[in-house]
Tab-separated table of C-alpha atoms in Angstrom:
chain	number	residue	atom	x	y	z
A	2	UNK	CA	0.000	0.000	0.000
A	3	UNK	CA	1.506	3.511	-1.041
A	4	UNK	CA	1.990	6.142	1.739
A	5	UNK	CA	-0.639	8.190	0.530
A	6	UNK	CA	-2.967	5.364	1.123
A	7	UNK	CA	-1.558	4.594	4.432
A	8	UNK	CA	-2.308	8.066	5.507
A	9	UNK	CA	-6.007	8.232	4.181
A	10	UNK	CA	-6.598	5.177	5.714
A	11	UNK	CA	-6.837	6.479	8.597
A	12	UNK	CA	-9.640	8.311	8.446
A	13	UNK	CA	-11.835	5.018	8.167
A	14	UNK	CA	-11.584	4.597	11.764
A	15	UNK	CA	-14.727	2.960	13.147
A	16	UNK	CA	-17.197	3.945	15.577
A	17	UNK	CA	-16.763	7.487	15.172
A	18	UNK	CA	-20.145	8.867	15.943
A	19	UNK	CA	-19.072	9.912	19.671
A	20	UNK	CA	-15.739	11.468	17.783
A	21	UNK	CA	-18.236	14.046	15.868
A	22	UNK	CA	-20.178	14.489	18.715
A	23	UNK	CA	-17.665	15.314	21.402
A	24	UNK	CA	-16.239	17.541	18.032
A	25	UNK	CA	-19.611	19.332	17.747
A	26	UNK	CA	-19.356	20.065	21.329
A	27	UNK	CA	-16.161	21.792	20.927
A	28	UNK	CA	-17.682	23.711	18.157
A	29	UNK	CA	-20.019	24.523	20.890
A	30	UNK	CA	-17.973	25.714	23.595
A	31	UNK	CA	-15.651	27.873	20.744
A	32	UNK	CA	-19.098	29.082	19.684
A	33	UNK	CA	-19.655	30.369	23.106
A	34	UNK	CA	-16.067	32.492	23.288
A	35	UNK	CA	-16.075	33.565	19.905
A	36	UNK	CA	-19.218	35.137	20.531
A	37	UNK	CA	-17.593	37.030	23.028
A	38	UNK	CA	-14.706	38.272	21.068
A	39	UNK	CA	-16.729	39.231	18.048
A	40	UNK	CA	-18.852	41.272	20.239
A	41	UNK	CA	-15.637	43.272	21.913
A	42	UNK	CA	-15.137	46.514	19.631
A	43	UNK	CA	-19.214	46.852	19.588
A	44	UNK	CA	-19.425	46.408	23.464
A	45	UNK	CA	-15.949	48.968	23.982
A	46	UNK	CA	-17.635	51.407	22.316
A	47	UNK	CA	-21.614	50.752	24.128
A	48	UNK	CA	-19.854	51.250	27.374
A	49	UNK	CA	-16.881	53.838	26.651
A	50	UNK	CA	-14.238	51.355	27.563
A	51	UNK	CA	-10.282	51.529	26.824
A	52	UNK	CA	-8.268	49.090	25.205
A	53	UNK	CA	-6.764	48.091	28.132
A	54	UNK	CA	-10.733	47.447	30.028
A	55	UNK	CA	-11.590	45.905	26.783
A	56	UNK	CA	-8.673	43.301	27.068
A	57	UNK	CA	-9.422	43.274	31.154
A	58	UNK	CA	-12.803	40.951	30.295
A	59	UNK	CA	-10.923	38.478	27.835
A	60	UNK	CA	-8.277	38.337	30.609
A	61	UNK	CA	-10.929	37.539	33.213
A	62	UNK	CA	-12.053	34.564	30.687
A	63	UNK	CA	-8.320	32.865	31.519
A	64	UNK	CA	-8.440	33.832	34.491
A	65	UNK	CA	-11.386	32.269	35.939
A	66	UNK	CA	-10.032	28.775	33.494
A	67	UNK	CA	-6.613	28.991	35.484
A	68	UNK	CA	-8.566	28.626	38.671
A	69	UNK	CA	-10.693	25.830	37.567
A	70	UNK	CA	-7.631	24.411	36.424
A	71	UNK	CA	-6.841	23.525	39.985
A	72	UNK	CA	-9.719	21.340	40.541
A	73	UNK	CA	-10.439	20.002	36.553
A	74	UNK	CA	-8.315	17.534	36.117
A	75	UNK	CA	-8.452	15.602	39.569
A	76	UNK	CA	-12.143	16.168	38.887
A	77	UNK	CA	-12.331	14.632	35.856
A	78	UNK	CA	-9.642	11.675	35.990
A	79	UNK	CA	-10.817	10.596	39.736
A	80	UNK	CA	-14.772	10.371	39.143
A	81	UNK	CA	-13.836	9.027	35.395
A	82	UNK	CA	-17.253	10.814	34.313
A	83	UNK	CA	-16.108	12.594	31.177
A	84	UNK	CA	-19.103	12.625	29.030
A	85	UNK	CA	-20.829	14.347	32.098
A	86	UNK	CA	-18.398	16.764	32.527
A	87	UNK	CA	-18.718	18.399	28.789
A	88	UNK	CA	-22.591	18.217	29.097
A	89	UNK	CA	-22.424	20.635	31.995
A	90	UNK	CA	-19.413	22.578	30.477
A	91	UNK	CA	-21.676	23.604	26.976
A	92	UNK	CA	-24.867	23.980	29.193
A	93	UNK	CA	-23.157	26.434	31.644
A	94	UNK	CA	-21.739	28.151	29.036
A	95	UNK	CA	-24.939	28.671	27.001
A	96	UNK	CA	-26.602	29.875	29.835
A	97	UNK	CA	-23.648	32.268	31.042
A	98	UNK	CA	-23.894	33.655	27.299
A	99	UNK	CA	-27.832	34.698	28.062
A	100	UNK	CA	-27.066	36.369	30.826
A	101	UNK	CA	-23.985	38.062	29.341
A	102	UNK	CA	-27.253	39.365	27.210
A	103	UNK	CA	-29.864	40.457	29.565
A	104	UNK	CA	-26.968	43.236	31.035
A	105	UNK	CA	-24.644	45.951	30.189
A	106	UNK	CA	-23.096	45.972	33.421
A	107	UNK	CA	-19.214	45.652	33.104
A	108	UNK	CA	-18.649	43.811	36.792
A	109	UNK	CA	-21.639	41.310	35.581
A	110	UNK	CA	-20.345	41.070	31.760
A	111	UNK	CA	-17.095	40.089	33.578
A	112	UNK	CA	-18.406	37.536	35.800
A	113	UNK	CA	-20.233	35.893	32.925
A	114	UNK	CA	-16.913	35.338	31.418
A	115	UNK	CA	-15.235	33.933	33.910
A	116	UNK	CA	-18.310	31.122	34.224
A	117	UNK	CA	-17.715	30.980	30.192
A	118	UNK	CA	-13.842	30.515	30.966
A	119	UNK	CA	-14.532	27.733	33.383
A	120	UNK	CA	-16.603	25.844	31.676
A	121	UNK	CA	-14.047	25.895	28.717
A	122	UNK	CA	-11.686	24.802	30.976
A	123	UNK	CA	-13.559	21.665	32.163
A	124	UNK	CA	-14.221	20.962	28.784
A	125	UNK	CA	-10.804	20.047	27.384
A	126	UNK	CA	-9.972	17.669	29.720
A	127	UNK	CA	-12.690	15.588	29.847
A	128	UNK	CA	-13.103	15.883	26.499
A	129	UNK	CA	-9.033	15.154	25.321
A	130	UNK	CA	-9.320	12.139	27.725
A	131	UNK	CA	-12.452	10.629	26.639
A	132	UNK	CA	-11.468	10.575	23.105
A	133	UNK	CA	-7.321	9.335	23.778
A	134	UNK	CA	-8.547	6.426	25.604
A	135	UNK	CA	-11.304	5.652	23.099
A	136	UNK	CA	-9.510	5.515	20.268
A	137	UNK	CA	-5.666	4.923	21.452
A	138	UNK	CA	-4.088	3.926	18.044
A	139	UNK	CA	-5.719	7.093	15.922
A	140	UNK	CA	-5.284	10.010	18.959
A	141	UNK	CA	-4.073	12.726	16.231
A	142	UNK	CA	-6.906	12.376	13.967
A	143	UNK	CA	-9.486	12.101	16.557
A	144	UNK	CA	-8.058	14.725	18.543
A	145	UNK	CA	-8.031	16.962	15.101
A	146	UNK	CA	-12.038	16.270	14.290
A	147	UNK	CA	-11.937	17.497	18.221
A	148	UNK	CA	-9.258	20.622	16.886
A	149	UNK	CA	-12.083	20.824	13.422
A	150	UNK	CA	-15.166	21.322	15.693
A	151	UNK	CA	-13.294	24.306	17.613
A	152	UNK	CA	-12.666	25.466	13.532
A	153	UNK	CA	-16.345	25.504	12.931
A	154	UNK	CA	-17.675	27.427	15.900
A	155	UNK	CA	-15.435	29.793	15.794
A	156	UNK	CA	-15.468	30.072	12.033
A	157	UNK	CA	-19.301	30.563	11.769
A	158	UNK	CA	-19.684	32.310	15.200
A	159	UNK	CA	-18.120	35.552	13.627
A	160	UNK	CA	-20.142	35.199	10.430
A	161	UNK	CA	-23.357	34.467	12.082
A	162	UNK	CA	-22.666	37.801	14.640
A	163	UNK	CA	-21.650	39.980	12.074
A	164	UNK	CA	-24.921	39.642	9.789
A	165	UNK	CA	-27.020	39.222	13.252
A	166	UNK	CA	-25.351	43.128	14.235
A	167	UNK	CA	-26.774	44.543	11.456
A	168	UNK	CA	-30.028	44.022	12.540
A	169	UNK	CA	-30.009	43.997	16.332
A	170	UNK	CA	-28.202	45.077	19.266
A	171	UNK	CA	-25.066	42.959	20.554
A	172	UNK	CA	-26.887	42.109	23.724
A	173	UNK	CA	-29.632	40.487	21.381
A	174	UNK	CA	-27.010	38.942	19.035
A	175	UNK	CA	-25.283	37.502	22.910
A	176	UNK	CA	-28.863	35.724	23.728
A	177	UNK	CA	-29.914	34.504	20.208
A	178	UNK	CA	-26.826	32.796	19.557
A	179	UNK	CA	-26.785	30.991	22.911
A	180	UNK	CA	-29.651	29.130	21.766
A	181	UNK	CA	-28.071	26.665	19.358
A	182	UNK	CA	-25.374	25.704	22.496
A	183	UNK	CA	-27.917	24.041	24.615
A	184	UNK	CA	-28.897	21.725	21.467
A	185	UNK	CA	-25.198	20.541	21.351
A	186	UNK	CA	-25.584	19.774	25.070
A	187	UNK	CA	-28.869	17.755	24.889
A	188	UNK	CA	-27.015	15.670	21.884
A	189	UNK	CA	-23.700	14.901	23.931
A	190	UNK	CA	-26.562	13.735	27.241
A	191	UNK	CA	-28.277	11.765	24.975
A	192	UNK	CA	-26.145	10.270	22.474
A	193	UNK	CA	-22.287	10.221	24.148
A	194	UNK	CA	-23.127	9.921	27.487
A	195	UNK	CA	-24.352	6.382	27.123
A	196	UNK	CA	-21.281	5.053	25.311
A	197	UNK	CA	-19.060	6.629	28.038
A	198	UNK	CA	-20.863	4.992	30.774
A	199	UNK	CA	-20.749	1.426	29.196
A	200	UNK	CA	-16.246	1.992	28.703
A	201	UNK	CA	-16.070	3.184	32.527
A	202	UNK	CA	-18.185	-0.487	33.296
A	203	UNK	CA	-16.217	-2.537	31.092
A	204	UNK	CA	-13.104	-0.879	32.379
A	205	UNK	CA	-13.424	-0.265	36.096
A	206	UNK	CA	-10.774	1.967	36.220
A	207	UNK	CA	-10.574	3.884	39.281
A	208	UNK	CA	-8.397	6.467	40.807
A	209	UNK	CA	-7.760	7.444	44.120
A	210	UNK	CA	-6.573	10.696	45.292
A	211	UNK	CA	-2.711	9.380	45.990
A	212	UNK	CA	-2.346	8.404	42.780
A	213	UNK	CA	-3.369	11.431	41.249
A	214	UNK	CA	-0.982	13.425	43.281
A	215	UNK	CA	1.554	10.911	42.233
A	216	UNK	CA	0.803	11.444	38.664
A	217	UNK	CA	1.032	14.902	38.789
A	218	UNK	CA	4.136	14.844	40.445
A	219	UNK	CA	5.696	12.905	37.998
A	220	UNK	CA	3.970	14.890	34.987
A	221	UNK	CA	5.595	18.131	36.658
A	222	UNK	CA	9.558	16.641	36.623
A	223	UNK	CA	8.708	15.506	33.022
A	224	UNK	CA	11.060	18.404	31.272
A	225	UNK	CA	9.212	16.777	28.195
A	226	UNK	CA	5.966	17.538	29.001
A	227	UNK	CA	6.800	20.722	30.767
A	228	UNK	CA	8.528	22.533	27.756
A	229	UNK	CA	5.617	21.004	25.243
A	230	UNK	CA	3.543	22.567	27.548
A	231	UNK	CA	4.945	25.820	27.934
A	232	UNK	CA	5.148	25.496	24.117
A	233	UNK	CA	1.779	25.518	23.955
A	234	UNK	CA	1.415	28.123	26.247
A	235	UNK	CA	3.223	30.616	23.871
A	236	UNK	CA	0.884	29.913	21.198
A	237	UNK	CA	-2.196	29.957	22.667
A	238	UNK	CA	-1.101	33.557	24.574
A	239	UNK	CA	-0.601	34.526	20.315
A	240	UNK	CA	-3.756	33.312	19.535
A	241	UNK	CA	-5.810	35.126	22.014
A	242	UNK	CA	-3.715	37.897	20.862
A	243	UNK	CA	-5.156	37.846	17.362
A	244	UNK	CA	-8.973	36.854	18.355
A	245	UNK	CA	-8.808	40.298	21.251
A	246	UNK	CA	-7.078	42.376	18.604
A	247	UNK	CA	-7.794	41.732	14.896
A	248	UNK	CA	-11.700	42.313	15.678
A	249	UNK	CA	-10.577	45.462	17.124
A	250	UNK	CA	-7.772	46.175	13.896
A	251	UNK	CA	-10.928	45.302	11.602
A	252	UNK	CA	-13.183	47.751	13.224
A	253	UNK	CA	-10.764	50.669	14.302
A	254	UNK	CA	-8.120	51.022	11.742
A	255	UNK	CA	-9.235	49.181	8.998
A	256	UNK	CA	-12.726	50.787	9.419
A	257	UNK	CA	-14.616	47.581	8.247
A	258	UNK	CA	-18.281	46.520	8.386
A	259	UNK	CA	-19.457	44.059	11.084
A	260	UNK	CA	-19.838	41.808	7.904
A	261	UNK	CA	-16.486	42.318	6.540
A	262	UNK	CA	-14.878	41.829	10.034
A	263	UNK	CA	-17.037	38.309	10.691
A	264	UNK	CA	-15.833	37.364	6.809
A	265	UNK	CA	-12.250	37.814	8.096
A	266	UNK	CA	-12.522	36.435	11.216
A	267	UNK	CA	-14.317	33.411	9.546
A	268	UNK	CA	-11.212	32.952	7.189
A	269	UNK	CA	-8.980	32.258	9.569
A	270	UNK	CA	-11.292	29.498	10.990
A	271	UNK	CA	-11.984	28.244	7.653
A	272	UNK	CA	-8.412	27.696	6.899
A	273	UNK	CA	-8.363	25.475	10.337
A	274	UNK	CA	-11.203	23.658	8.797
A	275	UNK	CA	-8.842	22.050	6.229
A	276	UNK	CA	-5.596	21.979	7.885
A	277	UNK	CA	-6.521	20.139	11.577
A	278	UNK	CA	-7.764	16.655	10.235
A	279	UNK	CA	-4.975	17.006	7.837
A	280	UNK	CA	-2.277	17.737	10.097
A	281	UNK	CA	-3.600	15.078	12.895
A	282	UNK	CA	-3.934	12.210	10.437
A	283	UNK	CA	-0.241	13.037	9.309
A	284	UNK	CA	1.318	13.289	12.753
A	285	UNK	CA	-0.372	9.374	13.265
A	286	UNK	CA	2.119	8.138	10.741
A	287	UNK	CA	5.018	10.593	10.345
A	288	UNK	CA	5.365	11.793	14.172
A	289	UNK	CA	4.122	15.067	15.945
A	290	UNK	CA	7.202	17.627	16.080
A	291	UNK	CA	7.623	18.103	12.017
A	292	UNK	CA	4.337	19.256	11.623
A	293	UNK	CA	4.300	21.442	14.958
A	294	UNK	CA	7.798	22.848	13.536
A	295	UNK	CA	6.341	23.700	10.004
A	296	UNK	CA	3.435	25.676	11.835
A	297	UNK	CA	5.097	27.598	14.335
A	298	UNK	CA	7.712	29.209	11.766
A	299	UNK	CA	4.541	29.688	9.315
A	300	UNK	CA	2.749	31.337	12.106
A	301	UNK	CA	5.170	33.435	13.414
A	302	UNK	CA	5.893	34.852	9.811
A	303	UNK	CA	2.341	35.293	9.250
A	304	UNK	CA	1.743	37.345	12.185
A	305	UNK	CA	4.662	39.591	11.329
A	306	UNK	CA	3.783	40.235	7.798
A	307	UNK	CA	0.028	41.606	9.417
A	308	UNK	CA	1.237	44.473	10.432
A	309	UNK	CA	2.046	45.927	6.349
A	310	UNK	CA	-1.161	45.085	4.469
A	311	UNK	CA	-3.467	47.566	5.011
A	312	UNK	CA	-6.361	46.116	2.525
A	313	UNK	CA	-9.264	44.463	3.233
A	314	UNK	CA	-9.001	41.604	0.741
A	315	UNK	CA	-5.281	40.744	1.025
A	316	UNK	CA	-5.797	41.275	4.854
A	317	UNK	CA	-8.494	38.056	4.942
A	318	UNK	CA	-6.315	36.240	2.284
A	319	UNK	CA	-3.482	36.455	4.888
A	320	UNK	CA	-5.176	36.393	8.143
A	321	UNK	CA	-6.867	32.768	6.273
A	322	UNK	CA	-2.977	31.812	5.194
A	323	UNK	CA	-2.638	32.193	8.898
A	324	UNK	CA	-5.330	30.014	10.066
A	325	UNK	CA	-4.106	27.020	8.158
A	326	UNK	CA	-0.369	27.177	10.156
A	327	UNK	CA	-1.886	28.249	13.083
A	328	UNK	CA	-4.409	25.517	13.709
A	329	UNK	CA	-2.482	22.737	11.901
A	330	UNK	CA	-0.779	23.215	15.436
A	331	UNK	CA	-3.197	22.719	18.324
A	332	UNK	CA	-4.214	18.748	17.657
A	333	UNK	CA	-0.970	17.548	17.225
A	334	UNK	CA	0.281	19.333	20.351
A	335	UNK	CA	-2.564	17.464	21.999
A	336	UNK	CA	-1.691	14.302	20.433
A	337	UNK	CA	2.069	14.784	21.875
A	338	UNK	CA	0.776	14.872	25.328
A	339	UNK	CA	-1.603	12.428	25.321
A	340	UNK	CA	1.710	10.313	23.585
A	341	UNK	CA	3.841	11.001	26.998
A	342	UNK	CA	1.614	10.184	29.649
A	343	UNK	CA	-0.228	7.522	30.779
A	344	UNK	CA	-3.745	7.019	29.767
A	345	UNK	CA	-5.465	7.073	33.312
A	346	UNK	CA	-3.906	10.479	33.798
A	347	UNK	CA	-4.829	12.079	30.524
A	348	UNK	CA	-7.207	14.999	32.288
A	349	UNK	CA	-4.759	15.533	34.375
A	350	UNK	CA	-1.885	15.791	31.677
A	351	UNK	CA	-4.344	18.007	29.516
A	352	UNK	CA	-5.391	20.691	32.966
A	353	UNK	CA	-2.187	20.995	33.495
A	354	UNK	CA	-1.378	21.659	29.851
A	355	UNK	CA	-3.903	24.003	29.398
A	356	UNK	CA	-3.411	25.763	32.877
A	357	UNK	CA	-0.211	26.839	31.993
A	358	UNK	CA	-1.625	28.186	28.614
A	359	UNK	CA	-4.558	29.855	30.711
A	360	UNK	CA	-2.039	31.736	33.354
A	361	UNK	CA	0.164	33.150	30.020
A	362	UNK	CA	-2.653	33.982	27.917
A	363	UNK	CA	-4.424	36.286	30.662
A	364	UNK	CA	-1.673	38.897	30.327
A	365	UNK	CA	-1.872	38.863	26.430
A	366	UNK	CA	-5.289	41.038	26.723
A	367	UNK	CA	-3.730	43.112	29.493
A	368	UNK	CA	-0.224	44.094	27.573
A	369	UNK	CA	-1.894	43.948	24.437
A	370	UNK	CA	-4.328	46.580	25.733
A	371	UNK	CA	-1.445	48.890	27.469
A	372	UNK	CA	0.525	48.569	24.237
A	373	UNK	CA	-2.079	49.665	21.868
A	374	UNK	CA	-3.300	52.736	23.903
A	375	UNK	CA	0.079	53.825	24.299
A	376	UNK	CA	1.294	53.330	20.469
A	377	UNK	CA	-1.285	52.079	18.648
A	378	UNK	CA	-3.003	48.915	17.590
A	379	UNK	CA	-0.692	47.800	15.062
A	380	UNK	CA	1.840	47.925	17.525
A	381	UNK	CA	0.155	45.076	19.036
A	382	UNK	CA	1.147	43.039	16.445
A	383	UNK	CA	4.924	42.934	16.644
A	384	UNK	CA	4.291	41.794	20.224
A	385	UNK	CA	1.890	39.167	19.208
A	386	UNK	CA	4.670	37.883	16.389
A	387	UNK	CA	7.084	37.810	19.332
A	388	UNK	CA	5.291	35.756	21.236
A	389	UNK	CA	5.297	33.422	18.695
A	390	UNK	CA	8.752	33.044	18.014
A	391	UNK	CA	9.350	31.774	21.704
A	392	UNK	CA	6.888	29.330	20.782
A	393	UNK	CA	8.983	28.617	17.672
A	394	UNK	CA	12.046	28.405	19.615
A	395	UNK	CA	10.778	26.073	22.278
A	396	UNK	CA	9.573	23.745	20.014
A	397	UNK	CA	12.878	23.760	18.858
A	398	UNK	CA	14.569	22.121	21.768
A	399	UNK	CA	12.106	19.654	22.148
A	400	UNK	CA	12.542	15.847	22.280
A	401	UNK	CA	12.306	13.611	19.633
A	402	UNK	CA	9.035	11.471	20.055
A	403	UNK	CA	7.635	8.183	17.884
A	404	UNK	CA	4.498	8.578	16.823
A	405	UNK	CA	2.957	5.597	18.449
A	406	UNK	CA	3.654	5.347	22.369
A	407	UNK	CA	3.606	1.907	23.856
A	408	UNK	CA	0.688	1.819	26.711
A	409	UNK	CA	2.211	1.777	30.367
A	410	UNK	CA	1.650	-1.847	31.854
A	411	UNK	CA	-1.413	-2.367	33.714
């Protein structure tokens, strides 16, 4: 069989209905905090805000998930209910998104975003976890349909609150599109939930609270799974860079429609559309740090190369050029971790991941904010493209990993 062949085969794994689902619920939870973000510039200038109080509230969002960090993982990889845990994490964050709605209060807007941060943070976990140990021998591509739901709701949340702005108010647009989250959550109770309950019978794995403390422990000396996390961290404190700031860029400098903003905000998402299954079916066969390489240099670039186009339609094409390195990223780093620790510990592996990535990413907003009152919003960009090359670096000095990690003995 040819490689090309060997590498398309591997999206004929079977059983894959809870793989779309748990993916749709992703999309879901994205949905949620794109929502947010799309709705910044409109909401700065409702309530008079600065760049810096505008950045405060997506701050608050990481925040609030570092915090729940502390308690997600044990949460998740003691009780073992994982399908549970994202049913509550997209209903809590539909129902945050009403109230975010109903109010124009800035201490309320901020507490609804820090429920909207935790419940993204309980998400990934539980949701990482559930699908590693379901499908063991295909984690990159069913960790990138996880990556391609996040691609969708966050590509069509722009595009579906830029045409809604046109016609109603941004609190309106916050409680209309909250509407098609608690769908997504009925699905995952009714269709997911089952399947997880009748692996945790078959299995009977349980953990107590020792050896989660154990785990951890070890997880923390890991200089492996340390540096691929702080790897991470660096690009996902760039990427909440470019979702505070490029709405902002469209609407401020670039002086576009809520249409034309949503259309480029879309793009980018788009463009993750194509590359995660891609890149997460390749890093199955060919290994995890070539592809994570490729992207980092491609994003970093990118980013850089923002900050001298200063028209609409070559701004989209790039900001979508962008999207493809950028999210090519995020499943294979997933896959990486999920490669280095054992299976019973892979919430634990992924809150700690994405704790890290939560404590860096809160001061993006904050600097971001400081940076572009003081010199300007495109100034905000060479910092973003910095941040980015320490991501590029990192990955750099990273260990050599096999694609396929033998499971730890029972």
């Amino acid at each position: 069989m040819s490689t090309s062949n060997n590498l398309f085969s591997i999206f004929r794994v079977q059983g894959q209905t809870p793989v779309y689902m748990v993916g749709l619920g992703h999309g879901a939870i994205h949905w949620v905090g794109m929502v947010v973000y799309v709705l910044l510039p409109y909401i700065r200038q409702d309530l008079g805000l600065s760049f810096v109080e505008a950045g405060t509230l997506v701050a608050i969002f990481h925040i609030s998930s570092t915090v729940a960090n502390i308690g997600s993982g044990l949460t998740v990889d003691i009780t073992g209910r994982r399908v549970l845990f994202q049913v509550i994490s997209v209903a809590v964050g539909g129902v945050s998104l009403i109230i975010f709605g109903l109010t124009a209060n800035y201490l309320i807007l901020a507490a609804m975003i820090a429920l909207i941060g935790i419940a993204n943070n309980f998400w990934h976990p539980a949701a990482i976890a559930f699908l590693s140990t379901q499908y063991p021998n295909n984690r990159g591509y069913v960790l990138s349909i996880h990556a391609l739901g996040a691609n969708v709701g966050d590509a069509l949340a722009p595009l579906a609150v830029g045409t809604l702005l046109g016609w109603i108010t941004w609190q309106q647009v916050a409680v209309v599109n909250a509407l098609p989250v608690f769908v997504v959550s009925l699905l995952l109770l009714l269709i997911v939930l089952p399947k997880d309950s009748l692996a945790r019978d078959k299995t009977k794995r349980t953990m107590g609270f020792r050896e989660y403390v154990s785990g951890l422990g070890g997880m923390v000396k890991d200089k492996a799974v340390m540096g691929l996390s702080l790897m991470a961290a660096f690009r996902t404190a760039a990427q909440v860079g470019l979702f505070t700031f490029l709405p902002l860029y469209f609407v401020d400098v670039l002086k576009a429609s809520p249409v034309v903003m949503g259309t480029g905000m879309m793009a980018m998402q788009v463009a993750g559309v194509i590359a995660a299954p891609i890149a997460g079916a390749a890093s199955d066969r060919i290994g995890q740090r070539p592809i994570v390489i490729m992207g980092t240099t491609g994003t970093t670039i990118i980013i850089a190369a923002l900050t001298f186009i200063d028209n609409e339609l070559m701004y989209i094409t790039c900001i979508a050029v962008l999207g493809l390195c950028l999210y090519a990223i995020r499943p294979v780093v997933h896959s990486w971790l999920m490669h280095m620790v054992p299976d019973h510990l892979g919430g634990s592996a992924t809150s700690l991941m994405f704790g890290i990535q939560s404590a860096l990413a809160a001061s993006m907003p904050i600097i971001g904010g400081i940076i572009a009152d003081t010199y300007g919003l495109t100034s905000v960009f060479y910092f973003i493209a910095a941040t980015m090359l320490i991501s590029n670096l990192i990955v750099l000095i990273l260990p050599k990993t096999s694609p396929t990690r033998v499971a730890p003995a029972e």
